[in-house]
């Protein structure tokens, strides 16, 4: 019997779908950094729209997948996303599915730890004292890339074992300044160089500078084309109008009880 | 034809073999916080002795492995060891013809690592004078649980990598079962043991040395005996007769730059 096709997506805010604002509840003059920005960012109507109209569901539909699970998280780091994958996907029985994983690699200087039982993602550029200390010690692009490469290497091993087909891509040119060409690997099929990443006009949300829905449509076309090039079996699948989808957040991490 | 067997050993200073001092060159009164401690601990003669007489080669010889590659390094945490493992072992063609078994003596869980200047840099409570470590420790509200969760995450990565490559593996911990109960319950792996040494059952004074608080050679011998017992209890065929034995320590820094050039 033909297996159903499952698409798992990982990444940062660009994968969570931030930018697909619900303009019926969001003031058009809102800007990131405004006092009430967080309130609107977390508003259930916006969150629902981010998750529904970002690139993951669009790619799922365009490639005729049966189901999409999106793990992408605003502010997410490579290691934080891997923690989420281990917590939420590793023990799932995926035998009924032919599974593909697309990882939009986050900005590589981000890192994560567990804090109070939850995954805690940090950016090197944050003003948090820990991030400041981190960036005093670790500041070279190559080091960030080596760190990211480690986690992607391990993810690749896990995917091989679970027969998940892994692809990764970047939405920026983090690699180009690096003299370490460690990313030309089998699972980096569509690393997009800045010069090839010219978004059409009007595809960015002025509210947060993420893509808007037109932007995510553009990204999904690019991802679809690259997936088609890479996997012959996806080429003849028909686009579908509706798809079963699920957004998985970090909240699954159960707070652990201290040792008795 | 018999397949050659390679034992990879992973861990911190207790795996590097720190404690097997060469007493011909080391003053008996030396202590870990002495100013000249690093001079002696980094001397070539002591390093060579650490690497030769720690538990890795003892386990390798007792079980008849053809070769031991020890990537254990003092100061390393579980994440730094996993990074070393991916650099040194995972895609190393040199080892592709060997049947690989890994023994990992887990480091203290509150250590963490990042790449710095193309090399793995480990951090931990032992260098709490550093701001990054102070901030890490300060942010651990659930100070017992969070490092264990971090350790559990890396343990799962390690297990998946071993299973993906069909490497046999054994995990040991110096903590007692009671202290380690949470991780045992959540990791749930029959290859995980806290029994490489049970401090409650031995007079450990004569197994440790006063210079650095690590095991001495008698201590490492006992650790290796206990590890072998556990490994044999899981696989009675793990012991073979073998007289040719070679070993290598690969816990030093790996040069990405060199490799890529």
Coordinates of C-alpha atoms in Angstrom, one line a residue:
Chain A
X1 CA 0.0 0.0 0.0
X2 CA 1.2 3.5 -0.9
X3 CA 2.4 5.4 2.2
X4 CA 1.0 8.8 3.1
X5 CA 3.5 11.6 2.8
X6 CA 4.4 13.7 5.9
X7 CA 6.3 17.0 5.8
X8 CA 8.1 18.1 9.0
X9 CA 9.4 21.6 9.1
X10 CA 11.9 23.2 11.4
X11 CA 13.3 26.7 11.7
X12 CA 12.9 30.1 13.3
X13 CA 10.2 32.8 13.0
X14 CA 10.4 32.6 9.2
X15 CA 9.2 29.0 9.6
X16 CA 6.7 29.7 12.3
X17 CA 5.1 32.1 9.8
X18 CA 5.6 35.4 11.6
X19 CA 4.6 38.1 9.2
X20 CA 1.2 36.7 8.2
X21 CA -0.6 39.2 10.4
X22 CA -4.4 39.2 10.8
X23 CA -5.0 42.7 9.8
X24 CA -8.6 42.6 11.1
X25 CA -7.2 42.8 14.6
X26 CA -3.7 44.3 14.1
X27 CA -3.2 48.1 13.6
X28 CA -1.3 48.7 10.3
X29 CA 0.9 51.2 12.1
X30 CA 2.2 48.6 14.5
X31 CA 6.0 48.2 14.4
X32 CA 8.4 45.7 16.1
X33 CA 9.7 47.4 19.2
X34 CA 6.4 49.2 19.9
X35 CA 5.2 48.8 23.5
X36 CA 2.2 46.7 22.5
X37 CA 4.0 44.7 19.8
X38 CA 4.3 41.5 21.9
X39 CA 0.6 41.7 22.7
X40 CA -0.3 41.5 19.0
X41 CA 2.5 39.0 18.3
X42 CA 1.0 36.6 20.8
X43 CA -2.7 37.3 20.0
X44 CA -4.4 34.0 19.2
X45 CA -5.7 35.3 15.9
X46 CA -2.3 36.3 14.7
X47 CA -0.6 33.1 16.0
X48 CA -3.2 31.0 14.2
X49 CA -2.6 32.9 11.0
X50 CA 1.2 32.7 11.2
X51 CA 1.0 28.9 11.6
X52 CA -1.6 28.5 8.8
X53 CA -0.2 30.8 6.1
X54 CA 3.6 30.5 6.4
X55 CA 5.7 28.5 3.9
X56 CA 5.3 25.0 5.5
X57 CA 1.6 24.5 4.7
X58 CA 2.1 26.1 1.3
X59 CA 4.9 23.7 0.4
X60 CA 2.9 20.8 1.8
X61 CA 0.0 21.7 -0.5
X62 CA 2.1 22.4 -3.6
X63 CA 3.9 19.1 -3.3
X64 CA 0.7 17.1 -2.5
X65 CA 1.7 16.0 1.0
X66 CA -1.0 14.5 3.3
X67 CA 0.2 16.1 6.5
X68 CA 2.5 18.9 7.8
X69 CA 4.0 19.2 11.3
X70 CA 5.7 22.5 11.9
X71 CA 8.2 22.8 14.7
X72 CA 9.6 26.3 13.7
X73 CA 9.7 28.8 16.5
X74 CA 10.3 32.6 16.6
X75 CA 13.8 33.1 18.1
X76 CA 14.5 29.4 17.7
X77 CA 18.2 28.2 17.5
X78 CA 19.6 25.2 15.7
X79 CA 20.2 23.3 19.0
X80 CA 16.8 24.4 20.4
X81 CA 15.1 23.1 17.3
X82 CA 16.9 19.8 17.7
X83 CA 15.8 19.6 21.3
X84 CA 12.2 20.1 20.1
X85 CA 12.7 17.4 17.4
X86 CA 14.0 15.0 20.0
X87 CA 11.2 15.7 22.4
X88 CA 8.4 15.7 19.9
X89 CA 9.3 13.6 16.9
X90 CA 12.0 11.1 17.8
X91 CA 9.7 8.7 19.6
X92 CA 6.8 9.0 17.1
X93 CA 6.0 6.0 15.0
X94 CA 6.3 7.3 11.5
X95 CA 6.1 3.9 9.8
X96 CA 2.9 4.8 8.1
X97 CA 4.4 7.8 6.4
X98 CA 7.1 8.6 3.9
X99 CA 8.6 11.5 5.8
X100 CA 10.5 14.5 4.6
X101 CA 12.1 17.1 6.9
X102 CA 12.9 20.6 5.7
X103 CA 15.0 22.6 8.2
X104 CA 15.3 26.3 7.5
X105 CA 18.6 26.9 9.4
X106 CA 18.3 29.8 11.9
X107 CA 20.8 32.5 12.2
X108 CA 23.8 30.4 13.4
X109 CA 24.9 32.4 16.5
X110 CA 21.8 31.4 18.4
X111 CA 22.1 28.9 21.1
X112 CA 19.9 27.1 23.7
X113 CA 19.9 25.6 27.1
X114 CA 17.3 24.1 29.4
X115 CA 16.1 26.6 31.9
X116 CA 13.6 25.7 34.6
X117 CA 12.7 22.6 32.6
X118 CA 12.0 24.4 29.3
X119 CA 14.1 25.0 26.2
X120 CA 15.6 28.5 26.3
X121 CA 16.7 30.0 23.0
X122 CA 19.1 32.9 23.1
X123 CA 20.5 35.2 20.4
X124 CA 24.1 36.4 20.6
X125 CA 22.9 39.9 19.8
X126 CA 20.4 39.9 22.8
X127 CA 21.0 42.2 25.7
X128 CA 20.5 39.4 28.2
X129 CA 23.7 39.1 30.4
X130 CA 24.2 35.5 29.4
X131 CA 24.1 36.5 25.7
X132 CA 26.5 39.3 26.3
X133 CA 28.9 37.0 28.1
X134 CA 28.5 34.5 25.2
X135 CA 29.3 37.1 22.6
X136 CA 32.4 38.2 24.5
X137 CA 33.7 34.6 24.2
X138 CA 32.3 33.4 20.9
X139 CA 32.1 35.9 18.1
X140 CA 33.5 34.4 14.9
X141 CA 31.2 33.3 12.1
X142 CA 33.2 30.1 11.5
X143 CA 32.6 29.1 15.1
X144 CA 28.9 29.6 14.8
X145 CA 28.8 27.7 11.6
X146 CA 30.8 24.8 13.1
X147 CA 28.4 24.7 16.0
X148 CA 25.4 24.6 13.6
X149 CA 27.2 22.0 11.5
X150 CA 27.5 19.7 14.5
X151 CA 23.8 19.8 15.2
X152 CA 22.8 19.3 11.5
X153 CA 25.3 16.4 11.3
X154 CA 23.6 14.7 14.3
X155 CA 20.1 15.5 12.9
X156 CA 21.1 13.9 9.7
X157 CA 22.1 10.7 11.6
X158 CA 18.8 10.6 13.4
X159 CA 16.9 11.1 10.1
X160 CA 18.8 8.4 8.3
X161 CA 17.9 6.0 11.1
X162 CA 14.2 6.9 10.9
X163 CA 14.3 7.0 7.1
X164 CA 13.4 10.7 7.1
X165 CA 14.7 12.6 4.1
X166 CA 16.4 15.7 5.3
X167 CA 17.0 18.9 3.4
X168 CA 18.1 22.2 4.8
X169 CA 18.1 25.7 3.5
X170 CA 19.0 29.2 4.6
X171 CA 17.2 32.4 4.0
X172 CA 20.3 34.5 4.2
X173 CA 24.0 34.5 3.3
X174 CA 25.6 33.5 6.6
X175 CA 28.0 31.1 4.9
X176 CA 29.4 33.4 2.2
X177 CA 31.9 35.2 4.5
X178 CA 33.2 31.9 5.9
X179 CA 36.4 30.3 4.6
X180 CA 35.1 27.0 5.8
X181 CA 33.1 25.2 3.2
X182 CA 31.6 22.7 5.5
X183 CA 28.1 23.1 4.3
X184 CA 28.4 21.6 0.9
X185 CA 26.9 18.4 2.1
X186 CA 24.2 16.0 0.8
X187 CA 21.6 17.6 3.0
X188 CA 22.2 21.2 2.1
X189 CA 20.6 21.1 -1.4
X190 CA 19.3 24.5 -1.6
X191 CA 21.4 27.0 0.3
X192 CA 20.3 30.3 -1.2
X193 CA 22.9 32.9 -1.7
X194 CA 22.0 36.5 -1.1
X195 CA 22.4 37.3 -4.8
X196 CA 19.7 34.6 -5.6
X197 CA 17.5 35.7 -2.8
X198 CA 15.9 38.8 -4.2
X199 CA 12.4 39.0 -3.0
X200 CA 9.9 40.7 -5.3
X201 CA 8.7 44.1 -4.0
X202 CA 5.9 44.2 -1.5
X203 CA 6.7 40.8 0.0
X204 CA 7.9 42.0 3.4
X205 CA 5.7 43.0 6.3
X206 CA 6.4 46.5 7.5
X207 CA 5.3 45.5 10.9
X208 CA 8.1 43.0 11.7
X209 CA 10.3 42.8 8.5
X210 CA 9.4 39.2 8.1
X211 CA 7.8 38.0 4.9
X212 CA 4.1 38.7 4.4
X213 CA 1.9 36.1 2.8
X214 CA 3.1 37.0 -0.7
X215 CA 6.7 36.6 0.6
X216 CA 6.0 33.1 2.0
X217 CA 4.3 32.2 -1.3
X218 CA 7.6 33.1 -3.0
X219 CA 9.6 31.1 -0.5
X220 CA 7.3 28.1 -0.9
X221 CA 7.7 28.2 -4.7
X222 CA 11.5 28.2 -4.3
X223 CA 11.4 25.3 -1.8
X224 CA 9.0 23.4 -4.0
X225 CA 11.2 23.8 -7.0
X226 CA 14.3 22.6 -5.1
X227 CA 12.5 19.7 -3.6
X228 CA 11.3 18.7 -7.0
X229 CA 14.8 18.8 -8.3
X230 CA 16.1 16.7 -5.5
X231 CA 13.4 14.1 -5.2
X232 CA 12.1 12.6 -8.4
X233 CA 9.2 11.0 -6.6
X234 CA 7.7 14.4 -5.7
X235 CA 7.6 15.7 -9.3
X236 CA 4.4 14.2 -10.4
X237 CA 2.4 14.8 -7.3
X238 CA -0.7 17.0 -7.7
X239 CA -1.1 20.1 -5.7
X240 CA -3.9 19.9 -3.1
X241 CA -6.2 22.6 -1.7
X242 CA -6.5 21.3 1.8
X243 CA -4.0 19.7 4.1
X244 CA -3.9 18.2 7.6
X245 CA -1.5 20.3 9.6
X246 CA -0.3 20.8 13.1
X247 CA 1.9 23.3 14.8
X248 CA 4.0 21.9 17.7
X249 CA 5.3 24.4 20.3
X250 CA 7.8 24.1 23.0
X251 CA 5.2 23.8 25.7
X252 CA 5.4 20.0 25.5
X253 CA 8.6 20.1 27.5
X254 CA 7.4 19.1 30.9
X255 CA 8.9 20.8 33.8
X256 CA 10.8 18.2 35.6
X257 CA 10.6 17.8 39.3
X258 CA 13.7 18.3 41.3
X259 CA 15.4 15.3 42.8
X260 CA 13.7 14.2 46.0
Chain B
X1 CA 37.8 -13.8 8.5
X2 CA 37.6 -12.3 11.9
X3 CA 36.6 -8.7 11.8
X4 CA 38.9 -6.3 13.6
X5 CA 37.4 -4.7 16.7
X6 CA 37.9 -1.1 17.8
X7 CA 37.0 0.3 21.2
X8 CA 36.3 4.0 21.3
X9 CA 36.4 5.6 24.7
X10 CA 34.8 8.9 25.6
X11 CA 34.6 11.0 28.7
X12 CA 36.4 13.7 30.8
X13 CA 39.6 13.6 32.8
X14 CA 38.6 10.3 34.3
X15 CA 38.7 8.9 30.8
X16 CA 41.8 10.8 29.7
X17 CA 43.5 9.0 32.6
X18 CA 44.4 11.9 34.8
X19 CA 45.7 10.6 38.0
X20 CA 48.2 8.1 36.6
X21 CA 51.1 10.4 37.5
X22 CA 54.7 9.6 36.6
X23 CA 56.2 9.9 40.1
X24 CA 59.7 10.0 38.8
X25 CA 59.1 13.5 37.6
X26 CA 56.2 14.7 39.7
X27 CA 56.7 15.9 43.3
X28 CA 54.6 13.9 45.8
X29 CA 53.5 17.2 47.5
X30 CA 52.0 18.6 44.3
X31 CA 48.3 19.6 44.6
X32 CA 45.7 20.6 42.0
X33 CA 45.6 24.3 43.0
X34 CA 49.4 24.7 43.1
X35 CA 50.8 27.2 40.7
X36 CA 52.9 24.6 38.9
X37 CA 50.2 22.0 38.7
X38 CA 49.6 22.7 35.0
X39 CA 53.3 22.4 34.2
X40 CA 53.3 18.9 35.6
X41 CA 49.9 17.8 34.3
X42 CA 50.7 19.0 30.8
X43 CA 54.2 17.5 30.8
X44 CA 54.7 15.0 28.0
X45 CA 55.7 12.2 30.4
X46 CA 52.7 12.6 32.6
X47 CA 50.3 12.9 29.6
X48 CA 51.7 9.7 28.1
X49 CA 51.3 7.9 31.3
X50 CA 47.7 9.2 31.8
X51 CA 46.8 8.0 28.3
X52 CA 48.5 4.6 28.6
X53 CA 47.4 3.6 32.1
X54 CA 43.8 4.9 32.5
X55 CA 40.8 2.6 32.2
X56 CA 40.4 2.7 28.4
X57 CA 43.5 0.6 27.5
X58 CA 42.8 -1.7 30.5
X59 CA 39.3 -2.4 29.2
X60 CA 40.6 -2.8 25.7
X61 CA 43.2 -5.4 26.7
X62 CA 40.9 -7.3 29.1
X63 CA 38.3 -7.8 26.4
X64 CA 40.8 -8.4 23.6
X65 CA 40.1 -5.4 21.3
X66 CA 42.5 -4.8 18.5
X67 CA 42.7 -1.1 19.0
X68 CA 41.6 1.5 21.5
X69 CA 41.0 5.1 20.4
X70 CA 40.5 7.3 23.4
X71 CA 38.9 10.7 22.8
X72 CA 38.4 11.5 26.5
X73 CA 39.7 14.9 27.5
X74 CA 39.9 16.7 30.8
X75 CA 37.3 19.4 31.3
X76 CA 35.0 18.1 28.6
X77 CA 31.3 17.8 29.0
X78 CA 28.9 15.5 27.2
X79 CA 28.4 18.0 24.4
X80 CA 32.1 18.6 23.8
X81 CA 32.6 14.8 23.6
X82 CA 29.9 14.4 21.1
X83 CA 31.4 17.1 19.0
X84 CA 34.8 15.4 19.2
X85 CA 33.1 12.2 18.3
X86 CA 31.5 13.6 15.1
X87 CA 34.9 15.2 14.2
X88 CA 37.1 12.3 14.9
X89 CA 35.1 9.1 14.5
X90 CA 31.9 9.5 12.6
X91 CA 33.2 9.9 9.1
X92 CA 36.8 8.7 9.6
X93 CA 37.6 6.2 6.8
X94 CA 40.4 4.8 8.9
X95 CA 37.9 3.0 11.1
X96 CA 35.5 1.9 8.4
X97 CA 36.7 -1.7 8.5
X98 CA 36.4 -2.1 12.2
X99 CA 33.5 -3.3 14.3
X100 CA 33.1 -0.4 16.7
X101 CA 32.2 -0.5 20.4
X102 CA 32.0 2.7 22.4
X103 CA 32.3 3.1 26.1
X104 CA 31.4 6.5 27.4
X105 CA 32.0 7.5 31.0
X106 CA 29.7 10.4 31.4
X107 CA 31.1 13.8 32.6
X108 CA 29.6 16.0 35.2
X109 CA 26.3 17.3 33.6
X110 CA 26.7 21.1 34.2
X111 CA 29.4 21.4 31.6
X112 CA 28.7 22.9 28.2
X113 CA 30.7 23.7 25.1
X114 CA 30.9 26.0 22.1
X115 CA 33.3 26.2 19.1
X116 CA 35.9 28.9 19.7
X117 CA 38.5 29.7 17.1
X118 CA 37.6 26.5 15.1
X119 CA 38.1 24.3 18.2
X120 CA 35.9 22.9 20.8
X121 CA 35.9 24.9 24.0
X122 CA 34.4 23.4 27.2
X123 CA 33.0 25.3 30.1
X124 CA 31.9 24.1 33.5
X125 CA 31.7 25.0 37.2
X126 CA 35.5 24.3 37.3
X127 CA 36.0 27.7 35.6
X128 CA 33.4 29.6 37.4
X129 CA 35.6 32.7 37.3
X130 CA 34.4 33.1 33.7
X131 CA 31.4 35.4 33.2
X132 CA 29.8 32.9 30.7
X133 CA 29.9 30.1 33.3
X134 CA 28.7 32.4 36.1
X135 CA 25.7 33.5 33.9
X136 CA 24.9 29.9 33.1
X137 CA 24.9 28.8 36.7
X138 CA 23.0 31.9 37.7
X139 CA 20.3 31.1 35.2
X140 CA 19.8 27.6 36.4
X141 CA 16.8 28.0 38.6
X142 CA 16.1 24.4 38.6
X143 CA 19.8 23.7 39.1
X144 CA 19.6 20.0 39.5
X145 CA 17.0 19.4 36.8
X146 CA 18.2 21.6 33.9
X147 CA 21.7 20.1 33.5
X148 CA 20.2 16.6 33.7
X149 CA 17.7 17.6 30.9
X150 CA 20.7 18.9 28.9
X151 CA 22.5 15.6 29.5
X152 CA 19.5 13.6 28.6
X153 CA 19.2 15.5 25.3
X154 CA 22.8 14.7 24.4
X155 CA 22.5 11.1 25.6
X156 CA 19.6 10.6 23.2
X157 CA 21.7 12.2 20.4
X158 CA 24.6 9.8 21.2
X159 CA 22.3 6.8 21.2
X160 CA 20.8 7.7 17.9
X161 CA 24.2 8.2 16.3
X162 CA 25.4 4.8 17.6
X163 CA 22.3 3.1 16.3
X164 CA 22.4 4.9 13.0
X165 CA 26.0 3.6 12.5
X166 CA 25.4 0.2 14.2
X167 CA 28.0 0.9 16.8
X168 CA 27.7 -1.1 20.0
X169 CA 27.7 1.2 23.1
X170 CA 28.0 1.2 26.9
X171 CA 27.4 4.2 29.1
X172 CA 28.8 4.6 32.6
X173 CA 28.3 7.2 35.2
X174 CA 30.3 7.9 38.4
X175 CA 27.1 9.0 40.2
X176 CA 25.3 6.6 42.4
X177 CA 21.9 5.2 41.4
X178 CA 20.1 7.3 43.9
X179 CA 21.6 10.5 42.7
X180 CA 21.0 9.5 39.1
X181 CA 17.6 8.0 39.5
X182 CA 15.9 10.7 37.3
X183 CA 18.2 10.2 34.3
X184 CA 17.9 6.4 34.6
X185 CA 14.1 6.6 34.6
X186 CA 14.0 9.0 31.6
X187 CA 16.8 7.5 29.5
X188 CA 15.8 3.9 30.1
X189 CA 18.6 2.1 28.4
X190 CA 20.0 -1.3 29.4
X191 CA 23.4 -0.2 28.3
X192 CA 23.5 2.6 30.9
X193 CA 25.2 1.8 34.3
X194 CA 26.2 3.7 37.3
X195 CA 28.3 0.8 38.5
X196 CA 31.8 1.4 37.2
X197 CA 32.7 2.1 40.8
X198 CA 30.5 2.0 43.8
X199 CA 32.1 4.4 46.3
X200 CA 29.9 3.0 49.1
X201 CA 31.5 -0.4 48.8
X202 CA 35.2 0.4 48.6
X203 CA 37.7 2.1 50.7
X204 CA 38.4 4.6 48.1
X205 CA 41.3 6.3 49.9
X206 CA 43.8 3.9 48.3
X207 CA 42.1 4.2 44.9
X208 CA 42.3 7.9 44.6
X209 CA 45.4 10.1 44.5
X210 CA 46.0 13.1 46.6
X211 CA 47.5 15.2 43.9
X212 CA 44.4 15.8 41.8
X213 CA 41.6 13.7 43.4
X214 CA 41.3 11.4 40.4
X215 CA 41.8 7.7 40.5
X216 CA 45.3 6.3 40.7
X217 CA 46.3 3.3 38.7
X218 CA 44.7 0.9 41.2
X219 CA 41.5 2.9 41.0
X220 CA 41.5 2.8 37.2
X221 CA 42.1 -1.0 37.3
X222 CA 39.1 -1.5 39.5
X223 CA 37.0 0.8 37.2
X224 CA 38.1 -1.3 34.2
X225 CA 37.2 -4.6 36.0
X226 CA 33.7 -3.3 36.9
X227 CA 33.2 -2.0 33.4
X228 CA 34.2 -5.3 31.9
X229 CA 31.8 -7.2 34.3
X230 CA 28.9 -5.0 33.1
X231 CA 29.8 -5.3 29.5
X232 CA 30.1 -9.1 29.8
X233 CA 26.8 -9.2 31.5
X234 CA 25.2 -7.6 28.4
X235 CA 27.2 -9.5 25.8
X236 CA 29.0 -12.7 26.9
X237 CA 30.8 -12.8 23.5
X238 CA 32.4 -9.4 23.9
X239 CA 35.6 -10.9 25.2
X240 CA 38.1 -12.3 22.6
X241 CA 41.6 -13.6 22.7
X242 CA 43.9 -11.1 21.2
X243 CA 47.6 -10.5 21.7
X244 CA 48.0 -7.6 19.3
X245 CA 46.9 -4.5 20.8
X246 CA 47.4 -0.9 19.7
X247 CA 46.1 2.4 21.2
X248 CA 45.8 6.0 20.3
X249 CA 44.7 9.1 22.2
X250 CA 42.8 11.5 20.0
X251 CA 41.4 14.0 22.6
X252 CA 43.6 16.8 21.2
X253 CA 42.2 19.6 19.1
X254 CA 41.1 18.8 15.7
X255 CA 42.0 21.3 13.0
X256 CA 39.1 22.1 10.8
X257 CA 41.3 24.6 8.9
X258 CA 44.0 21.9 8.2
X259 CA 41.4 19.5 7.1
X260 CA 39.7 21.9 4.7
X261 CA 43.0 23.1 3.2

